[in-house]
PDB file of C-alpha atoms in Angstrom:
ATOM      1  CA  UNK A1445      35.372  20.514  -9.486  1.00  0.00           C
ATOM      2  CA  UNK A1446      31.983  19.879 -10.512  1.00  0.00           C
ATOM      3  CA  UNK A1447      32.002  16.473 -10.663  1.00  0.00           C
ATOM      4  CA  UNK A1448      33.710  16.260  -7.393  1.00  0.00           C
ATOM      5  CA  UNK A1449      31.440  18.608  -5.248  1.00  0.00           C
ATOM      6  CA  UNK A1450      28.410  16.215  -7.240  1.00  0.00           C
ATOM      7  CA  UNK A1451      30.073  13.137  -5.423  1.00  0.00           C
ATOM      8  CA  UNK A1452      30.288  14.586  -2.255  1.00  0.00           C
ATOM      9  CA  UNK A1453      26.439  15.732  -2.071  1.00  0.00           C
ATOM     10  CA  UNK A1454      25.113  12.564  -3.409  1.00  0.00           C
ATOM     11  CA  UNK A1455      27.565  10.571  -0.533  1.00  0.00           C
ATOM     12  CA  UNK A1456      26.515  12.846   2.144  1.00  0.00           C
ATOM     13  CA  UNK A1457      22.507  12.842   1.070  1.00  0.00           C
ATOM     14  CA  UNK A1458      22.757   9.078   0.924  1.00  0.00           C
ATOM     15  CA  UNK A1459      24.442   8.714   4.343  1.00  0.00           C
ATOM     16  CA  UNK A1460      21.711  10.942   5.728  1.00  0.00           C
ATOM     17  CA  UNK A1461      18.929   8.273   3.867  1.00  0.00           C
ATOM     18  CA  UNK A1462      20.911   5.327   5.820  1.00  0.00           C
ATOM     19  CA  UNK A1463      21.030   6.790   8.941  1.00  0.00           C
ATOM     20  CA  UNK A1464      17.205   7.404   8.830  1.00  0.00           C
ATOM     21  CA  UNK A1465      17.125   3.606   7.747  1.00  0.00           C
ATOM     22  CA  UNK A1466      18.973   2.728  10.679  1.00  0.00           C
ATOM     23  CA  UNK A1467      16.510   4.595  13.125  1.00  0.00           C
ATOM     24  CA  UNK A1468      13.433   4.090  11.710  1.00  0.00           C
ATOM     25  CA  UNK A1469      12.436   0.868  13.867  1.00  0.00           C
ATOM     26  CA  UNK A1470      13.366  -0.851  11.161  1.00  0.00           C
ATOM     27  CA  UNK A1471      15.426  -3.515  12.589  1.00  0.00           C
ATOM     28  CA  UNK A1472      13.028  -4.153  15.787  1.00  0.00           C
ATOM     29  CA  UNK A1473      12.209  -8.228  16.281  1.00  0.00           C
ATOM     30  CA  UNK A1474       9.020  -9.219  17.134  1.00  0.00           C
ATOM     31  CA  UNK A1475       8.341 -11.248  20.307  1.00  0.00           C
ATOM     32  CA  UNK A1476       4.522 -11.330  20.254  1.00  0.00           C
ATOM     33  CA  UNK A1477       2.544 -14.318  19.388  1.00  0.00           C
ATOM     34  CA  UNK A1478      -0.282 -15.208  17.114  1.00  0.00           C
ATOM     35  CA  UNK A1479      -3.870 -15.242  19.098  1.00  0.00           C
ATOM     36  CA  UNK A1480      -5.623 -18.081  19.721  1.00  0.00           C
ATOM     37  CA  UNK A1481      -9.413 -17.324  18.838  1.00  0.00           C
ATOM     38  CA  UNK A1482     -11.835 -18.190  16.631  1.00  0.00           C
ATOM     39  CA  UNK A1483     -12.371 -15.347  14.750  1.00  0.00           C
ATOM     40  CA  UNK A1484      -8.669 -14.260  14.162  1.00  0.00           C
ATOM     41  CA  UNK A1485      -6.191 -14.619  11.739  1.00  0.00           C
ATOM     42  CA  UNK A1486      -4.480 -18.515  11.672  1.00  0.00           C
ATOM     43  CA  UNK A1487      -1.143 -18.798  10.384  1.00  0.00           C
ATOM     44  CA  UNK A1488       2.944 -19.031  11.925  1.00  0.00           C
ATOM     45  CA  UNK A1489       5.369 -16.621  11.140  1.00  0.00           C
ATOM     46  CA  UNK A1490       2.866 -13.386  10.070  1.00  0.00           C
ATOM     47  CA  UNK A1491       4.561 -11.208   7.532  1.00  0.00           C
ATOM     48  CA  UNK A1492       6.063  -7.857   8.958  1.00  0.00           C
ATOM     49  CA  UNK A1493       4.666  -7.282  12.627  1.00  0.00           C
ATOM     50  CA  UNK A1494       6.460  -4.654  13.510  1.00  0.00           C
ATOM     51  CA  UNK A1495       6.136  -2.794  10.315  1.00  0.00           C
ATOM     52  CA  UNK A1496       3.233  -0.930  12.028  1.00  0.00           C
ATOM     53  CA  UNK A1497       6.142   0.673  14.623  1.00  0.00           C
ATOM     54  CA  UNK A1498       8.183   2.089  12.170  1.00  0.00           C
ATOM     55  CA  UNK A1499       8.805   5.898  11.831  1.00  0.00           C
ATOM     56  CA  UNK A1500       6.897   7.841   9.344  1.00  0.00           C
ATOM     57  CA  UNK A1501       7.582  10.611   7.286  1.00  0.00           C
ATOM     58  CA  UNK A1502       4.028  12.504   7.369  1.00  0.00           C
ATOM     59  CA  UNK A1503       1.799  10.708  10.169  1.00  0.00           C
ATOM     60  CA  UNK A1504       1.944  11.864  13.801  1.00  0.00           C
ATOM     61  CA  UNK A1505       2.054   7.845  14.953  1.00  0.00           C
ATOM     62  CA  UNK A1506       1.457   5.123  12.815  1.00  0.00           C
ATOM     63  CA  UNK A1507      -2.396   4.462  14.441  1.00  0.00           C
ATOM     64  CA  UNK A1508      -3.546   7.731  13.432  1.00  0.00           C
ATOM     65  CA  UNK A1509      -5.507   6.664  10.624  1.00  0.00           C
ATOM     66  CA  UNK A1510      -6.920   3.381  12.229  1.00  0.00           C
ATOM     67  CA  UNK A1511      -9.430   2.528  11.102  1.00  0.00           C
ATOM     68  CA  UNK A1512     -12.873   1.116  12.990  1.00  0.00           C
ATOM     69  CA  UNK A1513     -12.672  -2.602  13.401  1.00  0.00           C
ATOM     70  CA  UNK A1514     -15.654  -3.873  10.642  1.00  0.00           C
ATOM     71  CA  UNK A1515     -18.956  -5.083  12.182  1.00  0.00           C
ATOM     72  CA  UNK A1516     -20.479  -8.581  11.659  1.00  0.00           C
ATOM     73  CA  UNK A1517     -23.365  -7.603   9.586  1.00  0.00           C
ATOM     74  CA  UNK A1518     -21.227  -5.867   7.070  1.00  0.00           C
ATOM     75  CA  UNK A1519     -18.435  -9.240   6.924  1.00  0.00           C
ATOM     76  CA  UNK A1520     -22.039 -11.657   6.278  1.00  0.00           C
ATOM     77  CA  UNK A1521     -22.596  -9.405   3.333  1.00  0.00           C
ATOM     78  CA  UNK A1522     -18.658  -9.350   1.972  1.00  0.00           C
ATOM     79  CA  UNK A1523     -18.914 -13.371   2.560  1.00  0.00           C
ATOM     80  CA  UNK A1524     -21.796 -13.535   0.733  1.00  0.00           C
ATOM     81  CA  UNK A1525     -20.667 -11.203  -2.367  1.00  0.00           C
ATOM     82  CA  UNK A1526     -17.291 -13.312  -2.426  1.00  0.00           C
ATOM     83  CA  UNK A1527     -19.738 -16.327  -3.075  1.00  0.00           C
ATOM     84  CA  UNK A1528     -21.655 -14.561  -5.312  1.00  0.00           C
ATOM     85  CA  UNK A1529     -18.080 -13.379  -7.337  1.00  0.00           C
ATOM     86  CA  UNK A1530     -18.183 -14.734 -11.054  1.00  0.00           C
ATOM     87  CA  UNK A1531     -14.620 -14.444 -12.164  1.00  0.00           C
ATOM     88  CA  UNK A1532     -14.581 -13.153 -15.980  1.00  0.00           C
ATOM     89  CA  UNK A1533     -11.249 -13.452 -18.055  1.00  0.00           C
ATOM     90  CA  UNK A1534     -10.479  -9.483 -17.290  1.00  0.00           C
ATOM     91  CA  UNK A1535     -10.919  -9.939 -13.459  1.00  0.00           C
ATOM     92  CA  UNK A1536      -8.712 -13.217 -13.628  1.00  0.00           C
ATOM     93  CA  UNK A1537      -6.120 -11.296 -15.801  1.00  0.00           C
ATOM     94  CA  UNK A1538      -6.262  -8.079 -13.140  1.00  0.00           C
ATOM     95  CA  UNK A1539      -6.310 -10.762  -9.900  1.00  0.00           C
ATOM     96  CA  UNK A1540      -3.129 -12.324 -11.419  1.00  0.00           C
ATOM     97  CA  UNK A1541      -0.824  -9.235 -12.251  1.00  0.00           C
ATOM     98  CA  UNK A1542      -1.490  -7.317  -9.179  1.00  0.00           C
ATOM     99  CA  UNK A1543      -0.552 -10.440  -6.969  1.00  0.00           C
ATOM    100  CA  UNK A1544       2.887 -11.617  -9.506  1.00  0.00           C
ATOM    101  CA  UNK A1545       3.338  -8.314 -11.767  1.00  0.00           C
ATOM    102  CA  UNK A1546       2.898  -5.722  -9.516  1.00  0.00           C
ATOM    103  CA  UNK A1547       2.261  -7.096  -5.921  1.00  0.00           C
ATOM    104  CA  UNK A1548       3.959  -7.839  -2.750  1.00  0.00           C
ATOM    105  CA  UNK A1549       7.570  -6.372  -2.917  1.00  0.00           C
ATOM    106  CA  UNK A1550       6.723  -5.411  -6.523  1.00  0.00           C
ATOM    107  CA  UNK A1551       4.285  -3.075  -5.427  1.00  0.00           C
ATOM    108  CA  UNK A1552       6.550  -0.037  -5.298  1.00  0.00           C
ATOM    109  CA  UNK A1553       8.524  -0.758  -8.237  1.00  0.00           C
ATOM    110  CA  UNK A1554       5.386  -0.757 -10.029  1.00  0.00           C
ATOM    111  CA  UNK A1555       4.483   2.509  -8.853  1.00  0.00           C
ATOM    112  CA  UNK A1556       7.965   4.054  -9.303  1.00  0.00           C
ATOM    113  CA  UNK A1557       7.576   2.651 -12.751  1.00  0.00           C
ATOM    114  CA  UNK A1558       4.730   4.891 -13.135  1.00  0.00           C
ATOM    115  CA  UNK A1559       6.501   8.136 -12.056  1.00  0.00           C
ATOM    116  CA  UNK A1560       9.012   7.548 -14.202  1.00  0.00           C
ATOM    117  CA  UNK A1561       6.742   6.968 -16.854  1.00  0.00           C
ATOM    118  CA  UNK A1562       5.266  10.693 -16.557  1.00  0.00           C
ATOM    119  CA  UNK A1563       8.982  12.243 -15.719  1.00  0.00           C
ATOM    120  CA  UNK A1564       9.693  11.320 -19.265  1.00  0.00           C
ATOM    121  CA  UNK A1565       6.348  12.039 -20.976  1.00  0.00           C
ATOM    122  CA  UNK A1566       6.804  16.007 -19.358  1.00  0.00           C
ATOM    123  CA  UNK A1567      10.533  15.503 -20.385  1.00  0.00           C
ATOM    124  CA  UNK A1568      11.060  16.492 -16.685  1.00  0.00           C
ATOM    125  CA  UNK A1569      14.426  14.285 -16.646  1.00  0.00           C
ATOM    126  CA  UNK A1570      16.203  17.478 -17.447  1.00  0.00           C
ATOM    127  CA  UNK A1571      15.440  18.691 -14.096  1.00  0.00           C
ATOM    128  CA  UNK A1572      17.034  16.567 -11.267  1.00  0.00           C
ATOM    129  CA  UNK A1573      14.560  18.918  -8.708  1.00  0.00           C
ATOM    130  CA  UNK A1574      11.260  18.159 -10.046  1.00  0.00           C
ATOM    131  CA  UNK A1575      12.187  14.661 -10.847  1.00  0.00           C
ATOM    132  CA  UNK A1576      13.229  13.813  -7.474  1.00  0.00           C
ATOM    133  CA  UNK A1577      10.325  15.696  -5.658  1.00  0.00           C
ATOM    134  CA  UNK A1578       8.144  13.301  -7.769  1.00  0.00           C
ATOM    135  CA  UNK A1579       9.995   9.987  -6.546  1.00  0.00           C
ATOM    136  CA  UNK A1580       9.960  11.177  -2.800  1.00  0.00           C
ATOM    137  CA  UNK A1581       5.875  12.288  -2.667  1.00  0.00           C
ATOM    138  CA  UNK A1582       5.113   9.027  -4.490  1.00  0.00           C
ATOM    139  CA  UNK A1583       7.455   6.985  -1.924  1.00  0.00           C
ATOM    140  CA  UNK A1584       6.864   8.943   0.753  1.00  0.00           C
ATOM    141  CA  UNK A1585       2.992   8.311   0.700  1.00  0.00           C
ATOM    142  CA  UNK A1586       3.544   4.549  -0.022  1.00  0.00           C
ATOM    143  CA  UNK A1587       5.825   4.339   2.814  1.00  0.00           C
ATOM    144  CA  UNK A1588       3.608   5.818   5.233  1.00  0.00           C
ATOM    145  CA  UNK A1589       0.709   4.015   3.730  1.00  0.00           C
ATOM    146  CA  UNK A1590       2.437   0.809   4.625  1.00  0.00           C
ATOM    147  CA  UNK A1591       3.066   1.455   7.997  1.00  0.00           C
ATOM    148  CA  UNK A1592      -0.624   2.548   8.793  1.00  0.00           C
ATOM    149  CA  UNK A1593      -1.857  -0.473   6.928  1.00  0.00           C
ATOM    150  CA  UNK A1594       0.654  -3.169   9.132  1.00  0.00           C
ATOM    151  CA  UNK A1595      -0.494  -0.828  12.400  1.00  0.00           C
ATOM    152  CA  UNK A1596      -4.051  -2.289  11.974  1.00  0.00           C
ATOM    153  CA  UNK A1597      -3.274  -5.281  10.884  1.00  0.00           C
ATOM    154  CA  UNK A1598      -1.994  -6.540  13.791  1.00  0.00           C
ATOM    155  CA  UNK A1599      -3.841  -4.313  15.989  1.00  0.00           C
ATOM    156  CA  UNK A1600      -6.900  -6.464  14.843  1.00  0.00           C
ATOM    157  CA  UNK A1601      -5.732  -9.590  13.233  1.00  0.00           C
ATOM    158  CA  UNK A1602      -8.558  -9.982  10.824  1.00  0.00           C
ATOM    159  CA  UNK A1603      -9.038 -13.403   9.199  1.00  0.00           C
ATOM    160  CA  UNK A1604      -8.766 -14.227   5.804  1.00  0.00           C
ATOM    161  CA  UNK A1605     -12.363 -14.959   3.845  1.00  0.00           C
ATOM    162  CA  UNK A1606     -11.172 -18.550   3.520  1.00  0.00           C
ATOM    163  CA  UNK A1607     -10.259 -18.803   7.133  1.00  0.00           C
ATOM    164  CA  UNK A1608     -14.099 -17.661   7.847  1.00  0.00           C
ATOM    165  CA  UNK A1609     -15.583 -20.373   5.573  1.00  0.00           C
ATOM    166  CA  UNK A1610     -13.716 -23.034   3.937  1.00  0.00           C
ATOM    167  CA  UNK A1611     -15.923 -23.344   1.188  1.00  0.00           C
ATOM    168  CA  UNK A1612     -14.653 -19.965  -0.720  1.00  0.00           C
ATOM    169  CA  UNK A1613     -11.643 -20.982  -2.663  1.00  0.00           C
ATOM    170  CA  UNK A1614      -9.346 -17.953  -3.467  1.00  0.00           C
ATOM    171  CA  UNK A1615      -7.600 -17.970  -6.880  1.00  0.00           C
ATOM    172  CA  UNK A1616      -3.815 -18.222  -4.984  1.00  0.00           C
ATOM    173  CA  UNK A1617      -2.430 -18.194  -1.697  1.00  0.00           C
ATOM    174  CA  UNK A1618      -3.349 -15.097   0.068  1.00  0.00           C
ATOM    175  CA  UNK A1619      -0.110 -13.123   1.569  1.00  0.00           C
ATOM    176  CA  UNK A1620       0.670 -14.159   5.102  1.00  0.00           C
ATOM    177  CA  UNK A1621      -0.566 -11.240   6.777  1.00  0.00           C
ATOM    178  CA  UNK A1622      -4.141 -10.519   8.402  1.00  0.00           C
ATOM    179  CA  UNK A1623      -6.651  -9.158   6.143  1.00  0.00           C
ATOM    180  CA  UNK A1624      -7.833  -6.168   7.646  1.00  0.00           C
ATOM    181  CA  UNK A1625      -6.980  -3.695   5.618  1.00  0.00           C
ATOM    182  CA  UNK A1626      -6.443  -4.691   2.313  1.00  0.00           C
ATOM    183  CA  UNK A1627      -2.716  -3.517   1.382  1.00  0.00           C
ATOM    184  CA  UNK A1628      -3.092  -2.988  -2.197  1.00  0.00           C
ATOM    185  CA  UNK A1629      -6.189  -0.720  -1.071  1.00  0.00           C
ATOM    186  CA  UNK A1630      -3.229   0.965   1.351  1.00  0.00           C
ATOM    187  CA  UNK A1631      -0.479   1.579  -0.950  1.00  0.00           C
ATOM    188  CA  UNK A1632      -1.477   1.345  -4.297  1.00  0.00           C
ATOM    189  CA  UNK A1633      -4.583   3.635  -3.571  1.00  0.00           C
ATOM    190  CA  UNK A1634      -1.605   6.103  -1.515  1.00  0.00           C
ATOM    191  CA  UNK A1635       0.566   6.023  -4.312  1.00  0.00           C
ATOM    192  CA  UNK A1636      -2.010   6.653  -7.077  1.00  0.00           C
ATOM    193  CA  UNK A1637      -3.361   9.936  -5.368  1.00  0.00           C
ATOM    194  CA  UNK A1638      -0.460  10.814  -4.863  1.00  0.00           C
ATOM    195  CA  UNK A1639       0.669  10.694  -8.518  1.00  0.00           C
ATOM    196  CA  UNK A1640      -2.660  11.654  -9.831  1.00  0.00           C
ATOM    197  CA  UNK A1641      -2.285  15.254  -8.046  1.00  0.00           C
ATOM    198  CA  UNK A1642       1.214  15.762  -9.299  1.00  0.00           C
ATOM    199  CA  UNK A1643       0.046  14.847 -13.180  1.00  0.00           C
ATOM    200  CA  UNK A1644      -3.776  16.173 -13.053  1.00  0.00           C
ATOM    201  CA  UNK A1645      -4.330  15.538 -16.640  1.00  0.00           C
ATOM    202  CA  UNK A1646      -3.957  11.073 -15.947  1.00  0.00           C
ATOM    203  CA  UNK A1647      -5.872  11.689 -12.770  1.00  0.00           C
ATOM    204  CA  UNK A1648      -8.511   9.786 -13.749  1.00  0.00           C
ATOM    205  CA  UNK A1649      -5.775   7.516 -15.306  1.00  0.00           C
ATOM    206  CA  UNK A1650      -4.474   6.735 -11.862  1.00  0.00           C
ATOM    207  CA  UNK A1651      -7.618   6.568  -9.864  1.00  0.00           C
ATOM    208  CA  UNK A1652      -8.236   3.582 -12.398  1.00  0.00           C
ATOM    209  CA  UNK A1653      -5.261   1.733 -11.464  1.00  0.00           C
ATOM    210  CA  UNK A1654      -5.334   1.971  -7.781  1.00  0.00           C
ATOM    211  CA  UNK A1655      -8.896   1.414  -7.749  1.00  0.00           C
ATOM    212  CA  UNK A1656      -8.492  -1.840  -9.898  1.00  0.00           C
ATOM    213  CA  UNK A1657      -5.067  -2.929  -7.721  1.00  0.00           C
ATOM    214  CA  UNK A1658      -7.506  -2.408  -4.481  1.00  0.00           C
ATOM    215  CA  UNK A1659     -10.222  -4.149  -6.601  1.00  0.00           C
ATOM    216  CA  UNK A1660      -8.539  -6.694  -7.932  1.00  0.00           C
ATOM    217  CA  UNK A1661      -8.021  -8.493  -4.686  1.00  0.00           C
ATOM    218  CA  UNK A1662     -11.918  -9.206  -3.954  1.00  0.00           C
ATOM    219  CA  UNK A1663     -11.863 -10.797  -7.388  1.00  0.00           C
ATOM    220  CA  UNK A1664      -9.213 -13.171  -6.117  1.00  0.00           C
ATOM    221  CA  UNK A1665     -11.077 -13.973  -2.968  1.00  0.00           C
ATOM    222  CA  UNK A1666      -8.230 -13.009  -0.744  1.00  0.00           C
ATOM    223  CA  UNK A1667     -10.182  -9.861   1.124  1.00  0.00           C
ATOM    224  CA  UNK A1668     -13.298  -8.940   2.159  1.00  0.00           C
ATOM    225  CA  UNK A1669     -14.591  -5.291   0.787  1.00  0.00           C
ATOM    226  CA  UNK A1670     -14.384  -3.931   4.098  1.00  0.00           C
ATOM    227  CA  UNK A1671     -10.990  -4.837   3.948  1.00  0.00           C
ATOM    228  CA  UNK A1672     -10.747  -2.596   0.694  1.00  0.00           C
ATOM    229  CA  UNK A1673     -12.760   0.063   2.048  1.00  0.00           C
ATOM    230  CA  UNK A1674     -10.872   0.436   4.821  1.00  0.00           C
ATOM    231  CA  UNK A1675      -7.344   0.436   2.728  1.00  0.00           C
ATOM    232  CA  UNK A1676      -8.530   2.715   0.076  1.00  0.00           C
ATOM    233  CA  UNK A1677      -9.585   5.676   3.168  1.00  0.00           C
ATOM    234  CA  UNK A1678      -6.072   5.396   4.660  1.00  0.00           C
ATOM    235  CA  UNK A1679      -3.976   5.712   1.039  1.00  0.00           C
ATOM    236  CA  UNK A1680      -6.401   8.773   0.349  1.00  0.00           C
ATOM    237  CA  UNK A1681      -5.422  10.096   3.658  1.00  0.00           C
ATOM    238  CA  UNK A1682      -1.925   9.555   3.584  1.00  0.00           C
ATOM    239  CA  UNK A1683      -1.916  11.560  -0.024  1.00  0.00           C
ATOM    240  CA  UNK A1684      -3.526  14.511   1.288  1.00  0.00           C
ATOM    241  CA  UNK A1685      -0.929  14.719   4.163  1.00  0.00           C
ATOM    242  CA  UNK A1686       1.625  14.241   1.831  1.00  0.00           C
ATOM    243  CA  UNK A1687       0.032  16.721  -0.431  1.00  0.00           C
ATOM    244  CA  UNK A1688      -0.900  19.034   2.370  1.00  0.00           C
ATOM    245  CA  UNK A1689       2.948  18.946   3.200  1.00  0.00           C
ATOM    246  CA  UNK A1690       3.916  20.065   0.222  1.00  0.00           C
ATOM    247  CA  UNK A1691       1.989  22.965   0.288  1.00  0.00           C
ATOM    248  CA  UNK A1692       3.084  24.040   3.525  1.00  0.00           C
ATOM    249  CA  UNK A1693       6.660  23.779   2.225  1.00  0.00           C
ATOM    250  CA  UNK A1694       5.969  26.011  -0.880  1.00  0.00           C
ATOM    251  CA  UNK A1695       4.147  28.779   1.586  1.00  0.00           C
ATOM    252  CA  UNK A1696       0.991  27.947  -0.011  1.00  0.00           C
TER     253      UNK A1696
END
C-alpha cells in the first residue's frame, strides 16, 4: 500500500509539473525579426526570443526587473577595459569551463550539481522535504532569472563587444543571443544567492562562484561589464523574491 499510494503522488505531482510546462508560453514561435541598425545586435536565428514571455514562478511579469538600457560613456569605458584585458592562465581556465563545463544548457545542471552537493554534506537525503525545497528555490530562481534576462535581451538587442569593434577578438564564439545582460551574471548569480542563503556557512563559497561565472565572461571578451552589472542586479533580485517567498510561506 505504501508503495502504491508513493506511485500515485509522484504520477499526479508530475502531471501537475507538465501541465504547467504546457502553459507556461513555452511553446510560443517567434515571428519578429532582427533590427536593422547600427548599433544592434547582428546575427539570424537569435537564441530563445520568446523566452522573455514565459510564465514565472515569483515575478509579477517578466520586465519587472528591467533593467536601464547602458549609456555610451559607460560602453567607451567597458570597450576600452576589454582592450586593456590581459588573459592569465586562471582567467583562461575560468573563461573556458563556464562556457563548455558549466555554460549554456549546462548551466543548471551545474548548479543542481551544487545543491546536491550540500544535500549530502548535511546528510539531508534522508529527508525527501528539505531536499526537494532545496532543488525547487535553486530552480525556481534560475528559472525566473532566465526569463528576466531573455525579457531584456530582446527588449534592447545589445551588440556583442566584437560587433562594436572588430579589433577585440573574444576567446570563442559568443552565444547567439544579444549581450545585454550577461546570462551567466542572470542565472548563475540567481542560483548562487539562492543557495548561499539556504547553506549560510558556503555563503561566501557561492558568492565566489557566481561572481567568477558572471566574471568569467569579460575575461572571454564576449560581454561588456555593464552587461554583468546589469545580470548580477537581476539574479540578486530574483533570490530575494524567491527568498522573500519562502518566508511568507513559513508565516515568517
Amino acid at each position: 500500500s505504501d508503495t502504491t499510494a508513493g506511485l500515485a503522488l509522484g504520477r499526479a505531482i508530475a502531471a501537475r509539473a507538465v501541465a504547467w510546462g504546457k502553459a507556461d508560453g513555452s511553446d510560443a514561435k517567434w515571428t519578429g525579426s532582427v533590427p536593422n541598425a547600427p548599433d544592434k545586435w547582428r546575427g539570424t536565428n537569435p537564441l530563445g526570443p520568446m523566452v522573455g514571455t514565459w510564465k514565472t514562478w515569483v515575478l509579477q511579469r517578466p520586465d519587472e526587473l528591467r533593467p536601464p538600457a547602458p549609456l555610451p560613456p559607460q560602453l567607451a569605458a567597458d570597450l576600452a577595459e576589454l582592450k586593456a584585458v590581459q588573459r592569465t592562465p586562471a582567467m583562461l581556465s575560468a573563461a573556458w569551463f563556464w562556457e563548455w563545463g558549466a555554460g549554456g544548457f549546462r548551466g543548471f545542471q551545474f548548479w543542481n550539481d551544487q545543491a546536491s552537493r550540500k544535500t549530502i554534506e548535511y546528510r539531508l537525503e534522508s529527508s525527501p522535504p528539505h531536499a526537494a525545497r532545496i532543488y525547487a528555490l535553486e530552480s525556481i530562481a534560475f528559472h525566473d532569472a532566465v526569463v528576466a534576462c531573455w525579457e531584456a535581451k530582446y527588449a534592447y538587442w545589445a551588440p556583442r563587444p566584437f560587433m562594436v569593434d572588430a579589433e577585440l577578438k573574444p576567446l570563442f564564439p559568443a552565444p547567439n543571443h544579444p549581450s545585454y545582460p550577461a546570462a551567466h551574471g542572470c542565472l548563475s548569480t540567481a542560483a548562487a544567492s539562492v543557495l548561499a542563503q539556504l547553506f549560510p556557512y558556503h555563503a561566501r563559497e557561492f558568492a565566489a562562484l557566481g561572481d567568477q561565472a558572471a566574471e568569467a565572461r569579460v575575461w572571454a571578451g564576449i560581454h561588456f561589464r555593464a552587461d554583468v552589472h546589469a545580470g548580477k542586479a537581476i539574479g540578486r533580485a530574483v533570490a530575494e523574491k524567491v527568498m522573500a517567498a519562502v518566508a511568507k510561506d513559513m508565516g515568517r
